Amino acid sequence: MNLKMKSVVSKKAAAAILTGVLALSGVLAGCSSDSASNKKEETTTINVWGMGEEAKSLPKIAEQFEKENENIKVKVQAIPWDKAHDKLLTAVASKKGPDVIQMGTTWIPEFADAGALKDLTPYLEKYPELATENFYEGSVETTKYENIIAGVPWYVDTRVLYYRKDLLEEVGYKEAPKTWDELRDAAKKLAARGKDQYGISIDTNEQSLAFMFARQNGSKLIDGNKTLFNEKEFVEAVEYLNGFFKDGSAPIDLGIDIIPAFKEGMLPMFISGPWMVKIINDQTPDLEGKWGTAVLPAKENNTSTLGGSNLSVFEHTKNEEAALKFLSYMSKPETQVKWLEITNSLPANKEAWEDKSLQENEYYKVFGEQLENAQPMPVIKPFERIAQTFLSSFEKVYRSGADVQKEMDEFNKKAEDILNK
């Protein structure tokens, strides 16, 4: 081979080597890029505090969330309701707590005031599932404190009338009573059936009951720093409720559980929440077709009370984005329908109520109708103390025959002191 040919070969070899090097560099670069893009993101674990029975079922929903969010793990801690308040206070003081907290609706004012709950307002655009228009107005009210949104509605409950269709028909009511007057009349006629027969159960331990009836009679309950519990609208509501005890339509101390009393017909009417639907169906299957639910009878209106639970993000969370994603997932209509299937808890999301499991259930459908006219108890820090004080005053009325106006004057003074303390 001559020198000229050697030179040509040498150049070709060099070119080939250079091409190979470049190609290999590209492959390596590509591998490096692919490795970076395929590298698994770091897993974030969020701690969720669930209360009571809900905490036992929450992991089932959390598993579904984890499948859709592979880089987020959810750790649920179950806390009994009677210990939850103190545990939350400790978390606030230490600034060490969960990422997401289940909040009773009446607790929001206290813990929002303490700066423990993150204001969700700045995040509503990024997480549209949290938008207030997705939920019933009354449930949204329970998440607000002053100028912040301190949580998102999770599930709701309200009160409706449970009644024995067959027994009411026997005393002339083919439908549930629709007014205060009809409720009182039906209760009297049912109680007149004989010894140990009553018309309705008035739960004297239900602290929201009298306030609910007072609203139906036009009471505002509280106006600014002024309590209105000794004014006509509230006093008339207390007199109305006490009337069922005075004429024997309602027992004071029955000594028997509501379910057997309902089954045997001793108590053909009572006011309660959605959990009773499953209990009645499970424990008294032979009553199928003989009982129903109905929206509350009306005076000026038929406003019911609204309860349930909210979900909040702890102000001091270090996993803000993951926590907000969890709240968004829990707020979706389809998630809330799954929660209904697991726990029989009613959805706070209005769109969820379009699901056939609710629309085709004659008992639950009534709760959806009542939610259109339901309000929480006043969203103020001291209201629980005020409500407990009322129960003591009301006991003097129905048990000892104390004068209603006099008792409400005294209760109103105590309530105003609590409010303005």
Tab-separated table of C-alpha atoms in Angstrom:
chain	number	residue	atom	x	y	z
A	1	MET	CA	0.000	0.000	0.000
A	2	ASN	CA	1.478	3.349	-0.967
A	3	LEU	CA	1.717	6.398	1.231
A	4	LYS	CA	-1.231	8.134	-0.452
A	5	MET	CA	-3.533	5.147	0.157
A	6	LYS	CA	-2.368	4.910	3.802
A	7	SER	CA	-3.294	8.546	4.261
A	8	VAL	CA	-6.773	8.007	2.827
A	9	VAL	CA	-7.379	4.966	5.015
A	10	SER	CA	-6.108	6.819	8.026
A	11	LYS	CA	-8.514	9.697	7.419
A	12	LYS	CA	-11.418	7.284	6.905
A	13	ALA	CA	-10.553	5.433	10.100
A	14	ALA	CA	-10.326	8.653	12.046
A	15	ALA	CA	-13.671	9.776	10.687
A	16	ALA	CA	-15.236	6.461	11.582
A	17	ILE	CA	-13.804	6.609	15.076
A	18	LEU	CA	-15.037	10.185	15.489
A	19	THR	CA	-18.496	9.217	14.263
A	20	GLY	CA	-18.570	6.299	16.657
A	21	VAL	CA	-17.482	8.447	19.548
A	22	LEU	CA	-20.166	11.012	18.766
A	23	ALA	CA	-22.793	8.304	18.401
A	24	LEU	CA	-21.749	6.720	21.676
A	25	SER	CA	-21.843	10.120	23.361
A	26	GLY	CA	-25.383	10.593	22.077
A	27	VAL	CA	-26.418	7.186	23.374
A	28	LEU	CA	-24.823	7.883	26.734
A	29	ALA	CA	-26.442	11.292	26.854
A	30	GLY	CA	-29.751	9.738	25.958
A	31	CYS	CA	-29.332	7.113	28.649
A	32	SER	CA	-28.412	9.776	31.143
A	33	SER	CA	-31.482	11.807	30.158
A	34	ASP	CA	-33.749	8.785	30.290
A	35	SER	CA	-32.346	7.791	33.659
A	36	ALA	CA	-33.053	11.222	35.026
A	37	SER	CA	-36.582	11.296	33.657
A	38	ASN	CA	-37.329	7.751	34.791
A	39	LYS	CA	-35.826	8.194	38.183
A	40	LYS	CA	-38.601	7.698	40.727
A	41	GLU	CA	-39.593	10.819	42.547
A	42	GLU	CA	-39.115	10.883	46.268
A	43	THR	CA	-42.115	9.548	48.205
A	44	THR	CA	-43.958	11.928	50.514
A	45	THR	CA	-45.870	10.586	53.502
A	46	ILE	CA	-48.748	12.643	54.858
A	47	ASN	CA	-50.223	12.063	58.277
A	48	VAL	CA	-54.008	12.258	58.507
A	49	TRP	CA	-55.830	12.408	61.815
A	50	GLY	CA	-59.251	10.788	61.585
A	51	MET	CA	-61.757	10.800	64.416
A	52	GLY	CA	-64.048	8.107	65.743
A	53	GLU	CA	-65.569	5.528	63.419
A	54	GLU	CA	-64.504	7.423	60.297
A	55	ALA	CA	-60.852	6.726	61.041
A	56	LYS	CA	-61.483	2.986	60.777
A	57	SER	CA	-62.751	3.311	57.206
A	58	LEU	CA	-60.487	6.115	56.016
A	59	PRO	CA	-57.564	3.817	55.020
A	60	LYS	CA	-59.791	2.209	52.360
A	61	ILE	CA	-60.206	5.554	50.588
A	62	ALA	CA	-56.559	6.452	51.224
A	63	GLU	CA	-55.497	3.334	49.291
A	64	GLN	CA	-57.400	4.557	46.239
A	65	PHE	CA	-55.742	7.960	46.552
A	66	GLU	CA	-52.302	6.336	46.702
A	67	LYS	CA	-52.983	4.417	43.477
A	68	GLU	CA	-53.628	7.700	41.686
A	69	ASN	CA	-50.726	9.460	43.425
A	70	GLU	CA	-47.900	6.920	43.483
A	71	ASN	CA	-45.447	9.276	45.174
A	72	ILE	CA	-47.700	10.071	48.125
A	73	LYS	CA	-48.342	7.707	51.009
A	74	VAL	CA	-51.100	8.289	53.535
A	75	LYS	CA	-50.746	7.349	57.183
A	76	VAL	CA	-54.057	7.481	59.048
A	77	GLN	CA	-54.047	7.880	62.813
A	78	ALA	CA	-57.307	7.047	64.564
A	79	ILE	CA	-58.191	9.331	67.461
A	80	PRO	CA	-61.284	8.912	69.682
A	81	TRP	CA	-63.540	11.961	69.565
A	82	ASP	CA	-63.310	12.410	73.341
A	83	LYS	CA	-59.508	12.672	73.146
A	84	ALA	CA	-59.257	14.587	69.873
A	85	HIS	CA	-59.786	18.093	71.228
A	86	ASP	CA	-56.941	17.890	73.751
A	87	LYS	CA	-54.635	16.238	71.221
A	88	LEU	CA	-55.287	19.069	68.773
A	89	LEU	CA	-54.530	21.655	71.449
A	90	THR	CA	-51.179	19.948	72.067
A	91	ALA	CA	-50.428	19.979	68.338
A	92	VAL	CA	-51.215	23.685	68.143
A	93	ALA	CA	-48.931	24.492	71.075
A	94	SER	CA	-46.022	22.459	69.726
A	95	LYS	CA	-46.618	23.313	66.056
A	96	LYS	CA	-46.125	19.602	65.439
A	97	GLY	CA	-49.175	17.795	64.225
A	98	PRO	CA	-50.706	16.027	61.249
A	99	ASP	CA	-50.774	17.290	57.684
A	100	VAL	CA	-54.538	16.813	57.344
A	101	ILE	CA	-57.067	16.936	60.176
A	102	GLN	CA	-60.688	15.835	60.369
A	103	MET	CA	-62.511	18.688	62.092
A	104	GLY	CA	-65.906	18.652	63.726
A	105	THR	CA	-67.872	21.558	62.286
A	106	THR	CA	-68.172	23.289	65.669
A	107	TRP	CA	-64.405	23.180	66.227
A	108	ILE	CA	-63.407	25.273	63.240
A	109	PRO	CA	-63.759	28.693	64.966
A	110	GLU	CA	-61.589	27.737	67.937
A	111	PHE	CA	-58.715	26.234	65.966
A	112	ALA	CA	-58.858	28.745	63.124
A	113	ASP	CA	-58.677	31.514	65.707
A	114	ALA	CA	-55.602	29.815	67.177
A	115	GLY	CA	-53.907	29.911	63.769
A	116	ALA	CA	-53.790	26.115	63.504
A	117	LEU	CA	-55.588	25.727	60.170
A	118	LYS	CA	-54.279	26.810	56.783
A	119	ASP	CA	-56.383	29.316	54.863
A	120	LEU	CA	-57.395	27.533	51.649
A	121	THR	CA	-58.438	30.699	49.798
A	122	PRO	CA	-55.126	31.120	47.865
A	123	TYR	CA	-55.310	27.530	46.596
A	124	LEU	CA	-58.853	27.413	45.197
A	125	GLU	CA	-57.796	28.232	41.643
A	126	LYS	CA	-55.100	25.527	41.520
A	127	TYR	CA	-57.373	22.958	43.191
A	128	PRO	CA	-60.873	23.561	41.724
A	129	GLU	CA	-62.325	20.576	43.608
A	130	LEU	CA	-62.122	22.747	46.750
A	131	ALA	CA	-64.265	25.564	45.282
A	132	THR	CA	-67.061	26.583	47.641
A	133	GLU	CA	-69.734	26.431	44.921
A	134	ASN	CA	-69.297	22.631	44.799
A	135	PHE	CA	-70.856	22.235	48.234
A	136	TYR	CA	-74.070	22.993	50.075
A	137	GLU	CA	-74.124	26.548	51.343
A	138	GLY	CA	-74.717	25.488	54.931
A	139	SER	CA	-71.732	23.142	54.928
A	140	VAL	CA	-69.473	25.831	53.446
A	141	GLU	CA	-70.496	28.139	56.289
A	142	THR	CA	-68.990	25.689	58.783
A	143	THR	CA	-65.571	25.981	57.103
A	144	LYS	CA	-65.331	29.764	57.351
A	145	TYR	CA	-63.940	31.841	60.172
A	146	GLU	CA	-63.733	35.602	59.848
A	147	ASN	CA	-62.016	36.148	56.466
A	148	ILE	CA	-60.514	32.720	55.910
A	149	ILE	CA	-61.645	29.335	54.605
A	150	ALA	CA	-60.234	26.951	57.183
A	151	GLY	CA	-61.391	23.655	55.698
A	152	VAL	CA	-63.387	21.885	53.031
A	153	PRO	CA	-66.695	20.039	53.661
A	154	TRP	CA	-66.193	16.279	53.778
A	155	TYR	CA	-69.512	14.728	54.741
A	156	VAL	CA	-72.693	16.215	56.142
A	157	ASP	CA	-75.626	15.249	58.257
A	158	THR	CA	-78.896	16.954	58.911
A	159	ARG	CA	-82.059	16.067	60.792
A	160	VAL	CA	-85.304	14.810	59.270
A	161	LEU	CA	-88.509	13.241	60.564
A	162	TYR	CA	-88.654	9.437	60.847
A	163	TYR	CA	-92.196	8.095	61.003
A	164	ARG	CA	-94.276	4.935	60.865
A	165	LYS	CA	-96.378	5.268	57.737
A	166	ASP	CA	-98.830	2.582	58.800
A	167	LEU	CA	-99.528	4.011	62.255
A	168	LEU	CA	-99.922	7.599	61.064
A	169	GLU	CA	-102.374	6.448	58.425
A	170	GLU	CA	-104.434	4.826	61.174
A	171	VAL	CA	-104.878	8.247	62.824
A	172	GLY	CA	-105.709	10.034	59.576
A	173	TYR	CA	-102.327	11.018	58.119
A	174	LYS	CA	-101.614	9.486	54.723
A	175	GLU	CA	-98.481	11.624	54.545
A	176	ALA	CA	-96.028	12.877	57.117
A	177	PRO	CA	-97.045	16.053	59.018
A	178	LYS	CA	-96.039	19.162	57.075
A	179	THR	CA	-96.570	21.897	59.685
A	180	TRP	CA	-96.033	22.439	63.395
A	181	ASP	CA	-99.789	22.210	63.943
A	182	GLU	CA	-100.019	18.913	62.062
A	183	LEU	CA	-97.074	17.464	63.981
A	184	ARG	CA	-98.674	18.372	67.293
A	185	ASP	CA	-102.068	17.002	66.199
A	186	ALA	CA	-100.613	13.738	64.891
A	187	ALA	CA	-98.595	13.233	68.083
A	188	LYS	CA	-101.687	13.720	70.264
A	189	LYS	CA	-103.731	11.243	68.218
A	190	LEU	CA	-100.962	8.650	68.304
A	191	ALA	CA	-100.557	9.059	72.072
A	192	ALA	CA	-104.321	8.543	72.515
A	193	ARG	CA	-104.034	4.925	71.312
A	194	GLY	CA	-103.660	3.702	74.893
A	195	LYS	CA	-101.341	3.100	77.819
A	196	ASP	CA	-97.584	3.358	77.113
A	197	GLN	CA	-98.283	4.714	73.647
A	198	TYR	CA	-96.708	7.998	72.584
A	199	GLY	CA	-96.638	10.195	69.513
A	200	ILE	CA	-93.056	11.406	69.208
A	201	SER	CA	-89.649	11.266	70.858
A	202	ILE	CA	-88.118	14.604	71.854
A	203	ASP	CA	-84.433	13.953	72.548
A	204	THR	CA	-83.602	16.119	75.563
A	205	ASN	CA	-79.870	15.472	75.085
A	206	GLU	CA	-79.866	16.811	71.526
A	207	GLN	CA	-78.450	20.283	72.140
A	208	SER	CA	-79.323	21.631	68.688
A	209	LEU	CA	-83.015	20.688	68.747
A	210	ALA	CA	-84.502	23.763	70.434
A	211	PHE	CA	-82.278	26.129	68.452
A	212	MET	CA	-83.422	24.434	65.254
A	213	PHE	CA	-87.106	24.848	66.169
A	214	ALA	CA	-86.474	28.458	67.197
A	215	ARG	CA	-85.064	29.188	63.747
A	216	GLN	CA	-88.174	27.624	62.234
A	217	ASN	CA	-90.121	30.181	64.263
A	218	GLY	CA	-88.060	33.073	62.913
A	219	SER	CA	-85.408	33.441	65.622
A	220	LYS	CA	-81.948	34.690	64.663
A	221	LEU	CA	-80.593	33.198	67.927
A	222	ILE	CA	-77.701	35.674	68.154
A	223	ASP	CA	-77.293	39.148	66.709
A	224	GLY	CA	-73.715	40.350	66.978
A	225	ASN	CA	-72.881	40.454	70.685
A	226	LYS	CA	-76.532	40.177	71.715
A	227	THR	CA	-78.265	36.879	72.485
A	228	LEU	CA	-81.968	36.555	71.624
A	229	PHE	CA	-82.967	33.555	73.694
A	230	ASN	CA	-85.575	35.321	75.826
A	231	GLU	CA	-87.403	36.899	72.906
A	232	LYS	CA	-90.767	35.752	71.585
A	233	GLU	CA	-89.535	33.560	68.720
A	234	PHE	CA	-87.231	31.485	70.910
A	235	VAL	CA	-89.580	31.285	73.905
A	236	GLU	CA	-92.460	30.089	71.694
A	237	ALA	CA	-90.265	27.310	70.270
A	238	VAL	CA	-89.360	26.094	73.769
A	239	GLU	CA	-93.029	26.195	74.777
A	240	TYR	CA	-93.923	24.221	71.653
A	241	LEU	CA	-91.403	21.483	72.443
A	242	ASN	CA	-92.390	21.381	76.098
A	243	GLY	CA	-96.014	20.990	75.008
A	244	PHE	CA	-95.312	17.432	73.833
A	245	PHE	CA	-94.183	16.530	77.358
A	246	LYS	CA	-97.056	18.366	79.053
A	247	ASP	CA	-99.808	16.569	77.127
A	248	GLY	CA	-98.112	13.158	77.261
A	249	SER	CA	-97.326	12.988	73.550
A	250	ALA	CA	-93.623	12.524	74.330
A	251	PRO	CA	-92.096	10.494	77.185
A	252	ILE	CA	-89.599	12.136	79.519
A	253	ASP	CA	-87.780	8.964	80.574
A	254	LEU	CA	-88.899	6.060	78.407
A	255	GLY	CA	-86.288	3.557	79.593
A	256	ILE	CA	-86.159	1.774	76.247
A	257	ASP	CA	-84.022	2.256	73.151
A	258	ILE	CA	-85.554	4.157	70.246
A	259	ILE	CA	-85.304	1.218	67.800
A	260	PRO	CA	-87.437	-1.315	69.704
A	261	ALA	CA	-89.821	1.515	70.655
A	262	PHE	CA	-90.137	2.454	66.967
A	263	LYS	CA	-90.565	-1.185	65.963
A	264	GLU	CA	-93.268	-1.853	68.571
A	265	GLY	CA	-95.061	1.376	67.696
A	266	MET	CA	-94.634	2.984	71.117
A	267	LEU	CA	-92.781	5.878	69.457
A	268	PRO	CA	-93.984	6.246	65.868
A	269	MET	CA	-92.096	9.506	65.183
A	270	PHE	CA	-88.660	10.880	66.023
A	271	ILE	CA	-86.176	13.388	64.617
A	272	SER	CA	-82.683	12.172	63.813
A	273	GLY	CA	-79.824	11.973	61.316
A	274	PRO	CA	-78.914	9.717	58.367
A	275	TRP	CA	-77.165	7.017	60.408
A	276	MET	CA	-80.564	5.778	61.598
A	277	VAL	CA	-81.528	4.584	58.093
A	278	LYS	CA	-79.071	1.690	58.160
A	279	ILE	CA	-79.791	0.907	61.802
A	280	ILE	CA	-83.537	0.582	61.179
A	281	ASN	CA	-83.028	-1.488	58.020
A	282	ASP	CA	-80.545	-3.793	59.775
A	283	GLN	CA	-82.371	-4.228	63.075
A	284	THR	CA	-86.018	-4.141	61.971
A	285	PRO	CA	-86.204	-5.673	58.467
A	286	ASP	CA	-89.829	-6.656	59.081
A	287	LEU	CA	-90.741	-2.923	59.074
A	288	GLU	CA	-89.850	-2.578	55.382
A	289	GLY	CA	-92.491	-0.468	53.639
A	290	LYS	CA	-94.034	0.587	56.942
A	291	TRP	CA	-91.761	3.543	57.713
A	292	GLY	CA	-90.323	6.551	55.952
A	293	THR	CA	-88.369	9.768	56.235
A	294	ALA	CA	-89.721	13.250	55.571
A	295	VAL	CA	-88.419	16.813	55.621
A	296	LEU	CA	-89.180	18.579	58.881
A	297	PRO	CA	-92.583	20.171	59.418
A	298	ALA	CA	-92.558	23.939	58.996
A	299	LYS	CA	-93.633	27.001	60.955
A	300	GLU	CA	-92.225	30.079	59.192
A	301	ASN	CA	-89.724	27.705	57.567
A	302	ASN	CA	-88.516	24.148	58.113
A	303	THR	CA	-84.810	24.856	58.655
A	304	SER	CA	-82.910	21.865	59.989
A	305	THR	CA	-79.557	21.765	61.702
A	306	LEU	CA	-76.448	20.862	59.736
A	307	GLY	CA	-73.521	18.889	61.060
A	308	GLY	CA	-70.880	16.541	59.761
A	309	SER	CA	-67.125	16.882	59.399
A	310	ASN	CA	-64.645	18.979	57.466
A	311	LEU	CA	-61.078	18.327	56.388
A	312	SER	CA	-58.429	20.939	57.146
A	313	VAL	CA	-54.719	21.344	56.453
A	314	PHE	CA	-52.539	21.951	59.501
A	315	GLU	CA	-50.940	25.379	59.278
A	316	HIS	CA	-47.491	24.015	60.128
A	317	THR	CA	-47.478	21.133	57.650
A	318	LYS	CA	-44.250	20.509	55.739
A	319	ASN	CA	-46.144	18.652	53.023
A	320	GLU	CA	-48.525	21.350	51.830
A	321	GLU	CA	-48.882	20.230	48.206
A	322	ALA	CA	-49.495	16.568	49.070
A	323	ALA	CA	-52.009	17.561	51.754
A	324	LEU	CA	-53.921	19.765	49.326
A	325	LYS	CA	-53.970	16.970	46.748
A	326	PHE	CA	-55.517	14.687	49.368
A	327	LEU	CA	-58.184	17.261	50.203
A	328	SER	CA	-58.938	17.662	46.498
A	329	TYR	CA	-59.316	13.918	46.048
A	330	MET	CA	-61.628	13.619	49.060
A	331	SER	CA	-63.772	16.450	47.654
A	332	LYS	CA	-64.486	14.803	44.293
A	333	PRO	CA	-68.097	13.670	43.766
A	334	GLU	CA	-67.047	10.111	42.914
A	335	THR	CA	-64.895	9.863	46.048
A	336	GLN	CA	-67.733	11.079	48.238
A	337	VAL	CA	-70.061	8.493	46.694
A	338	LYS	CA	-67.497	5.781	47.557
A	339	TRP	CA	-67.371	7.148	51.098
A	340	LEU	CA	-71.171	6.861	51.268
A	341	GLU	CA	-70.929	3.200	50.218
A	342	ILE	CA	-68.342	2.478	52.909
A	343	THR	CA	-69.743	4.479	55.833
A	344	ASN	CA	-73.297	5.638	54.954
A	345	SER	CA	-72.080	9.229	55.436
A	346	LEU	CA	-73.870	11.745	53.231
A	347	PRO	CA	-71.843	13.682	50.630
A	348	ALA	CA	-71.182	17.382	51.092
A	349	ASN	CA	-70.561	17.742	47.334
A	350	LYS	CA	-73.803	18.648	45.563
A	351	GLU	CA	-72.921	16.819	42.339
A	352	ALA	CA	-72.517	13.577	44.281
A	353	TRP	CA	-76.231	13.703	45.060
A	354	GLU	CA	-76.975	13.047	41.390
A	355	ASP	CA	-75.678	9.494	41.836
A	356	LYS	CA	-78.408	6.871	41.545
A	357	SER	CA	-77.452	5.337	44.901
A	358	LEU	CA	-78.905	8.481	46.470
A	359	GLN	CA	-81.558	9.441	43.951
A	360	GLU	CA	-83.103	5.965	43.962
A	361	ASN	CA	-83.042	5.568	47.746
A	362	GLU	CA	-86.318	6.876	49.154
A	363	TYR	CA	-84.827	7.446	52.605
A	364	TYR	CA	-81.598	9.213	51.638
A	365	LYS	CA	-83.261	11.298	48.945
A	366	VAL	CA	-85.194	13.119	51.662
A	367	PHE	CA	-81.935	14.154	53.314
A	368	GLY	CA	-80.834	15.742	50.030
A	369	GLU	CA	-84.071	17.747	49.985
A	370	GLN	CA	-83.612	18.815	53.610
A	371	LEU	CA	-80.012	19.902	52.966
A	372	GLU	CA	-81.376	22.637	50.720
A	373	ASN	CA	-82.739	24.161	53.922
A	374	ALA	CA	-80.228	23.387	56.653
A	375	GLN	CA	-77.918	25.600	58.664
A	376	PRO	CA	-75.141	24.859	61.131
A	377	MET	CA	-75.341	26.126	64.651
A	378	PRO	CA	-73.770	29.604	64.983
A	379	VAL	CA	-70.130	29.350	63.932
A	380	ILE	CA	-68.664	31.022	67.007
A	381	LYS	CA	-66.187	29.742	69.586
A	382	PRO	CA	-68.421	29.729	72.696
A	383	PHE	CA	-71.568	28.224	71.168
A	384	GLU	CA	-71.032	24.725	72.543
A	385	ARG	CA	-70.958	26.108	76.090
A	386	ILE	CA	-74.100	28.105	75.364
A	387	ALA	CA	-75.883	25.001	74.073
A	388	GLN	CA	-74.916	22.941	77.112
A	389	THR	CA	-76.184	25.713	79.370
A	390	PHE	CA	-79.518	25.616	77.556
A	391	LEU	CA	-79.954	21.887	78.240
A	392	SER	CA	-79.793	22.581	81.975
A	393	SER	CA	-82.386	25.354	81.681
A	394	PHE	CA	-84.681	23.247	79.506
A	395	GLU	CA	-84.554	20.375	82.006
A	396	LYS	CA	-86.025	22.656	84.657
A	397	VAL	CA	-88.883	23.381	82.255
A	398	TYR	CA	-89.890	19.878	81.124
A	399	ARG	CA	-89.020	18.037	84.362
A	400	SER	CA	-89.994	20.545	87.054
A	401	GLY	CA	-92.573	22.670	85.278
A	402	ALA	CA	-90.575	25.891	85.588
A	403	ASP	CA	-91.952	28.972	83.828
A	404	VAL	CA	-90.555	29.074	80.291
A	405	GLN	CA	-90.183	32.840	80.044
A	406	LYS	CA	-88.461	33.082	83.422
A	407	GLU	CA	-86.041	30.266	82.581
A	408	MET	CA	-85.236	31.746	79.196
A	409	ASP	CA	-84.585	35.147	80.804
A	410	GLU	CA	-82.024	33.507	83.096
A	411	PHE	CA	-80.557	31.403	80.296
A	412	ASN	CA	-80.251	34.426	78.032
A	413	LYS	CA	-78.266	36.315	80.674
A	414	LYS	CA	-75.886	33.366	81.154
A	415	ALA	CA	-75.510	32.957	77.389
A	416	GLU	CA	-74.734	36.636	76.884
A	417	ASP	CA	-72.085	36.465	79.604
A	418	ILE	CA	-70.494	33.447	77.873
A	419	LEU	CA	-70.642	35.163	74.485
A	420	ASN	CA	-68.983	38.365	75.656
A	421	LYS	CA	-66.525	36.905	78.132
